[in-house]
Amino acid sequence: MRSFHFKLKALLSLKENKREQALTKFVQSIKEVLKLEEQLSESQKKYHAVQEKLKERQKGVFRRDQIEALQSSLLLERENVSEITLLLNRAKEMQNSRRKIFLDHDSQYKAIDRLQEKQRDEHFFNENRKEQLELEDVIGSRFLFQRINEQV
């Protein structure tokens, strides 16, 4: 039986490499989103802490410079939350984009892989059929040989 040789093996390898690269980029974007979500959570905690401190100071006796410092701190934290939110939204868009790219590369790879499987199955089916025909020929030849020898 001849061994199976897939003619598009180089293309399959190329598609597999592109799929792996796309997967790596997709995983990196997921990590980036998780990191930014953690940063956003921390920033929001800081913002709420400064806000609580400001409320606390406003209830009791306070100095104007302390309140102004807390207000500017609150403003900075609010800007920080806004900036991280913007970065997070961009990172999520990038993640969705890379997910689509990965799925596209994955489907291309799987299509060629399915073709390889189909051709392999077809090859083995044809090879088995050839062997079966050869065996039938050998059996038929022996049968004829035995009949001829019996008649002689």
PDB file of C-alpha atoms in Angstrom:
ATOM      1  CA  MET A   1       0.000   0.000   0.000  1.00  0.00           C
ATOM      2  CA  ARG A   2       1.316   3.418  -0.944  1.00  0.00           C
ATOM      3  CA  SER A   3       1.599   5.921   1.862  1.00  0.00           C
ATOM      4  CA  PHE A   4      -0.606   8.990   1.879  1.00  0.00           C
ATOM      5  CA  HIS A   5       0.952  12.274   0.798  1.00  0.00           C
ATOM      6  CA  PHE A   6      -1.023  15.506   1.234  1.00  0.00           C
ATOM      7  CA  LYS A   7      -0.111  17.949  -1.521  1.00  0.00           C
ATOM      8  CA  LEU A   8      -1.242  21.000   0.452  1.00  0.00           C
ATOM      9  CA  LYS A   9       0.841  20.199   3.537  1.00  0.00           C
ATOM     10  CA  ALA A  10       2.834  23.456   3.233  1.00  0.00           C
ATOM     11  CA  LEU A  11      -0.395  25.454   3.035  1.00  0.00           C
ATOM     12  CA  LEU A  12      -1.759  23.592   6.057  1.00  0.00           C
ATOM     13  CA  SER A  13       1.411  24.448   8.004  1.00  0.00           C
ATOM     14  CA  LEU A  14       1.157  28.081   6.979  1.00  0.00           C
ATOM     15  CA  LYS A  15      -2.497  28.265   8.048  1.00  0.00           C
ATOM     16  CA  GLU A  16      -1.643  26.570  11.332  1.00  0.00           C
ATOM     17  CA  ASN A  17       1.130  29.115  12.020  1.00  0.00           C
ATOM     18  CA  LYS A  18      -1.171  32.028  11.209  1.00  0.00           C
ATOM     19  CA  ARG A  19      -3.836  30.506  13.454  1.00  0.00           C
ATOM     20  CA  GLU A  20      -1.330  30.181  16.322  1.00  0.00           C
ATOM     21  CA  GLN A  21      -0.147  33.776  15.860  1.00  0.00           C
ATOM     22  CA  ALA A  22      -3.730  35.033  15.853  1.00  0.00           C
ATOM     23  CA  LEU A  23      -4.449  32.998  18.980  1.00  0.00           C
ATOM     24  CA  THR A  24      -1.398  34.468  20.719  1.00  0.00           C
ATOM     25  CA  LYS A  25      -2.502  38.014  19.886  1.00  0.00           C
ATOM     26  CA  PHE A  26      -6.042  37.230  21.018  1.00  0.00           C
ATOM     27  CA  VAL A  27      -4.761  35.893  24.355  1.00  0.00           C
ATOM     28  CA  GLN A  28      -2.598  39.012  24.783  1.00  0.00           C
ATOM     29  CA  SER A  29      -5.625  41.218  24.207  1.00  0.00           C
ATOM     30  CA  ILE A  30      -7.604  39.247  26.797  1.00  0.00           C
ATOM     31  CA  LYS A  31      -4.795  39.759  29.302  1.00  0.00           C
ATOM     32  CA  GLU A  32      -4.724  43.475  28.489  1.00  0.00           C
ATOM     33  CA  VAL A  33      -8.474  43.773  29.070  1.00  0.00           C
ATOM     34  CA  LEU A  34      -8.195  41.958  32.399  1.00  0.00           C
ATOM     35  CA  LYS A  35      -5.303  44.192  33.467  1.00  0.00           C
ATOM     36  CA  LEU A  36      -7.248  47.336  32.579  1.00  0.00           C
ATOM     37  CA  GLU A  37     -10.356  46.071  34.362  1.00  0.00           C
ATOM     38  CA  GLU A  38      -8.233  45.574  37.482  1.00  0.00           C
ATOM     39  CA  GLN A  39      -6.758  49.075  37.091  1.00  0.00           C
ATOM     40  CA  LEU A  40     -10.249  50.520  36.663  1.00  0.00           C
ATOM     41  CA  SER A  41     -11.436  48.761  39.801  1.00  0.00           C
ATOM     42  CA  GLU A  42      -8.467  50.114  41.788  1.00  0.00           C
ATOM     43  CA  SER A  43      -8.977  53.597  40.402  1.00  0.00           C
ATOM     44  CA  GLN A  44     -12.662  53.523  41.298  1.00  0.00           C
ATOM     45  CA  LYS A  45     -11.796  52.401  44.833  1.00  0.00           C
ATOM     46  CA  LYS A  46      -9.383  55.326  45.180  1.00  0.00           C
ATOM     47  CA  TYR A  47     -12.007  57.718  43.824  1.00  0.00           C
ATOM     48  CA  HIS A  48     -14.615  56.500  46.313  1.00  0.00           C
ATOM     49  CA  ALA A  49     -12.093  56.659  49.173  1.00  0.00           C
ATOM     50  CA  VAL A  50     -11.268  60.299  48.368  1.00  0.00           C
ATOM     51  CA  GLN A  51     -14.972  61.039  48.010  1.00  0.00           C
ATOM     52  CA  GLU A  52     -15.689  59.542  51.453  1.00  0.00           C
ATOM     53  CA  LYS A  53     -12.818  61.487  52.986  1.00  0.00           C
ATOM     54  CA  LEU A  54     -14.193  64.694  51.470  1.00  0.00           C
ATOM     55  CA  LYS A  55     -17.682  64.007  52.842  1.00  0.00           C
ATOM     56  CA  GLU A  56     -16.163  63.260  56.232  1.00  0.00           C
ATOM     57  CA  ARG A  57     -14.227  66.522  56.275  1.00  0.00           C
ATOM     58  CA  GLN A  58     -17.250  68.516  55.184  1.00  0.00           C
ATOM     59  CA  LYS A  59     -19.315  67.227  58.125  1.00  0.00           C
ATOM     60  CA  GLY A  60     -16.964  68.454  60.795  1.00  0.00           C
ATOM     61  CA  VAL A  61     -14.632  71.366  61.235  1.00  0.00           C
ATOM     62  CA  PHE A  62     -12.447  71.734  58.208  1.00  0.00           C
ATOM     63  CA  ARG A  63      -9.836  73.936  56.718  1.00  0.00           C
ATOM     64  CA  ARG A  64     -10.271  75.339  53.296  1.00  0.00           C
ATOM     65  CA  ASP A  65      -6.887  74.150  52.009  1.00  0.00           C
ATOM     66  CA  GLN A  66      -7.673  70.554  53.067  1.00  0.00           C
ATOM     67  CA  ILE A  67     -11.000  70.625  51.225  1.00  0.00           C
ATOM     68  CA  GLU A  68      -9.375  72.127  48.110  1.00  0.00           C
ATOM     69  CA  ALA A  69      -6.663  69.466  48.193  1.00  0.00           C
ATOM     70  CA  LEU A  70      -9.273  66.732  48.490  1.00  0.00           C
ATOM     71  CA  GLN A  71     -11.349  68.271  45.698  1.00  0.00           C
ATOM     72  CA  SER A  72      -8.344  68.409  43.368  1.00  0.00           C
ATOM     73  CA  SER A  73      -7.498  64.856  44.356  1.00  0.00           C
ATOM     74  CA  LEU A  74     -11.090  63.861  43.581  1.00  0.00           C
ATOM     75  CA  LEU A  75     -10.868  65.558  40.199  1.00  0.00           C
ATOM     76  CA  LEU A  76      -7.609  63.740  39.386  1.00  0.00           C
ATOM     77  CA  GLU A  77      -9.106  60.382  40.348  1.00  0.00           C
ATOM     78  CA  ARG A  78     -12.194  61.086  38.248  1.00  0.00           C
ATOM     79  CA  GLU A  79      -9.968  61.864  35.248  1.00  0.00           C
ATOM     80  CA  ASN A  80      -7.971  58.713  35.927  1.00  0.00           C
ATOM     81  CA  VAL A  81     -11.178  56.625  35.974  1.00  0.00           C
ATOM     82  CA  SER A  82     -12.288  58.237  32.705  1.00  0.00           C
ATOM     83  CA  GLU A  83      -8.924  57.611  31.065  1.00  0.00           C
ATOM     84  CA  ILE A  84      -8.798  53.968  32.132  1.00  0.00           C
ATOM     85  CA  THR A  85     -12.409  53.488  30.999  1.00  0.00           C
ATOM     86  CA  LEU A  86     -11.482  54.843  27.585  1.00  0.00           C
ATOM     87  CA  LEU A  87      -8.424  52.561  27.395  1.00  0.00           C
ATOM     88  CA  LEU A  88     -10.547  49.619  28.494  1.00  0.00           C
ATOM     89  CA  ASN A  89     -13.126  50.284  25.773  1.00  0.00           C
ATOM     90  CA  ARG A  90     -10.377  50.444  23.152  1.00  0.00           C
ATOM     91  CA  ALA A  91      -8.844  47.243  24.495  1.00  0.00           C
ATOM     92  CA  LYS A  92     -12.233  45.491  24.314  1.00  0.00           C
ATOM     93  CA  GLU A  93     -12.646  46.622  20.704  1.00  0.00           C
ATOM     94  CA  MET A  94      -9.168  45.280  19.962  1.00  0.00           C
ATOM     95  CA  GLN A  95     -10.050  42.022  21.718  1.00  0.00           C
ATOM     96  CA  ASN A  96     -13.195  41.623  19.594  1.00  0.00           C
ATOM     97  CA  SER A  97     -11.225  42.400  16.450  1.00  0.00           C
ATOM     98  CA  ARG A  98      -8.527  39.870  17.308  1.00  0.00           C
ATOM     99  CA  ARG A  99     -11.179  37.311  18.226  1.00  0.00           C
ATOM    100  CA  LYS A 100     -12.727  37.673  14.770  1.00  0.00           C
ATOM    101  CA  ILE A 101      -9.306  37.394  13.133  1.00  0.00           C
ATOM    102  CA  PHE A 102      -8.540  34.267  15.160  1.00  0.00           C
ATOM    103  CA  LEU A 103     -11.883  32.687  14.261  1.00  0.00           C
ATOM    104  CA  ASP A 104     -11.256  33.454  10.583  1.00  0.00           C
ATOM    105  CA  HIS A 105      -7.769  31.877  10.667  1.00  0.00           C
ATOM    106  CA  ASP A 106      -9.138  28.952  12.655  1.00  0.00           C
ATOM    107  CA  SER A 107     -11.877  28.263  10.113  1.00  0.00           C
ATOM    108  CA  GLN A 108      -9.358  28.445   7.238  1.00  0.00           C
ATOM    109  CA  TYR A 109      -7.084  25.985   9.028  1.00  0.00           C
ATOM    110  CA  LYS A 110      -9.952  23.627   9.827  1.00  0.00           C
ATOM    111  CA  ALA A 111     -11.175  23.690   6.224  1.00  0.00           C
ATOM    112  CA  ILE A 112      -7.786  22.541   4.931  1.00  0.00           C
ATOM    113  CA  ASP A 113      -7.484  20.013   7.759  1.00  0.00           C
ATOM    114  CA  ARG A 114     -10.893  18.548   6.853  1.00  0.00           C
ATOM    115  CA  LEU A 115      -9.766  18.376   3.224  1.00  0.00           C
ATOM    116  CA  GLN A 116      -6.661  16.472   4.315  1.00  0.00           C
ATOM    117  CA  GLU A 117      -8.786  14.022   6.322  1.00  0.00           C
ATOM    118  CA  LYS A 118     -11.154  13.546   3.403  1.00  0.00           C
ATOM    119  CA  GLN A 119      -8.296  12.919   0.969  1.00  0.00           C
ATOM    120  CA  ARG A 120      -6.623  10.538   3.441  1.00  0.00           C
ATOM    121  CA  ASP A 121      -9.830   8.533   3.838  1.00  0.00           C
ATOM    122  CA  GLU A 122     -10.304   8.478   0.071  1.00  0.00           C
ATOM    123  CA  HIS A 123      -6.700   7.356  -0.434  1.00  0.00           C
ATOM    124  CA  PHE A 124      -7.006   4.467   2.016  1.00  0.00           C
ATOM    125  CA  PHE A 125     -10.356   3.437   0.557  1.00  0.00           C
ATOM    126  CA  ASN A 126      -8.884   3.344  -2.970  1.00  0.00           C
ATOM    127  CA  GLU A 127      -5.744   1.519  -1.818  1.00  0.00           C
ATOM    128  CA  ASN A 128      -7.807  -1.075   0.028  1.00  0.00           C
ATOM    129  CA  ARG A 129      -9.991  -1.568  -3.029  1.00  0.00           C
ATOM    130  CA  LYS A 130      -6.879  -2.074  -5.216  1.00  0.00           C
ATOM    131  CA  GLU A 131      -5.496  -4.635  -2.775  1.00  0.00           C
ATOM    132  CA  GLN A 132      -8.829  -6.394  -2.688  1.00  0.00           C
ATOM    133  CA  LEU A 133      -8.934  -6.582  -6.506  1.00  0.00           C
ATOM    134  CA  GLU A 134      -5.356  -7.884  -6.582  1.00  0.00           C
ATOM    135  CA  LEU A 135      -6.226 -10.562  -4.049  1.00  0.00           C
ATOM    136  CA  GLU A 136      -9.276 -11.540  -6.077  1.00  0.00           C
ATOM    137  CA  ASP A 137      -7.053 -11.812  -9.166  1.00  0.00           C
ATOM    138  CA  VAL A 138      -4.572 -14.014  -7.290  1.00  0.00           C
ATOM    139  CA  ILE A 139      -7.366 -16.212  -5.961  1.00  0.00           C
ATOM    140  CA  GLY A 140      -8.923 -16.420  -9.425  1.00  0.00           C
ATOM    141  CA  SER A 141      -5.548 -17.302 -10.972  1.00  0.00           C
ATOM    142  CA  ARG A 142      -4.987 -20.099  -8.455  1.00  0.00           C
ATOM    143  CA  PHE A 143      -8.452 -21.428  -9.066  1.00  0.00           C
ATOM    144  CA  LEU A 144      -7.852 -21.497 -12.811  1.00  0.00           C
ATOM    145  CA  PHE A 145      -4.398 -22.998 -12.307  1.00  0.00           C
ATOM    146  CA  GLN A 146      -5.857 -25.767 -10.148  1.00  0.00           C
ATOM    147  CA  ARG A 147      -8.628 -26.513 -12.695  1.00  0.00           C
ATOM    148  CA  ILE A 148      -6.129 -26.655 -15.519  1.00  0.00           C
ATOM    149  CA  ASN A 149      -3.870 -28.989 -13.507  1.00  0.00           C
ATOM    150  CA  GLU A 150      -6.846 -31.217 -12.670  1.00  0.00           C
ATOM    151  CA  GLN A 151      -7.749 -31.570 -16.350  1.00  0.00           C
ATOM    152  CA  VAL A 152      -4.267 -32.473 -17.422  1.00  0.00           C
TER     153      VAL A 152
END
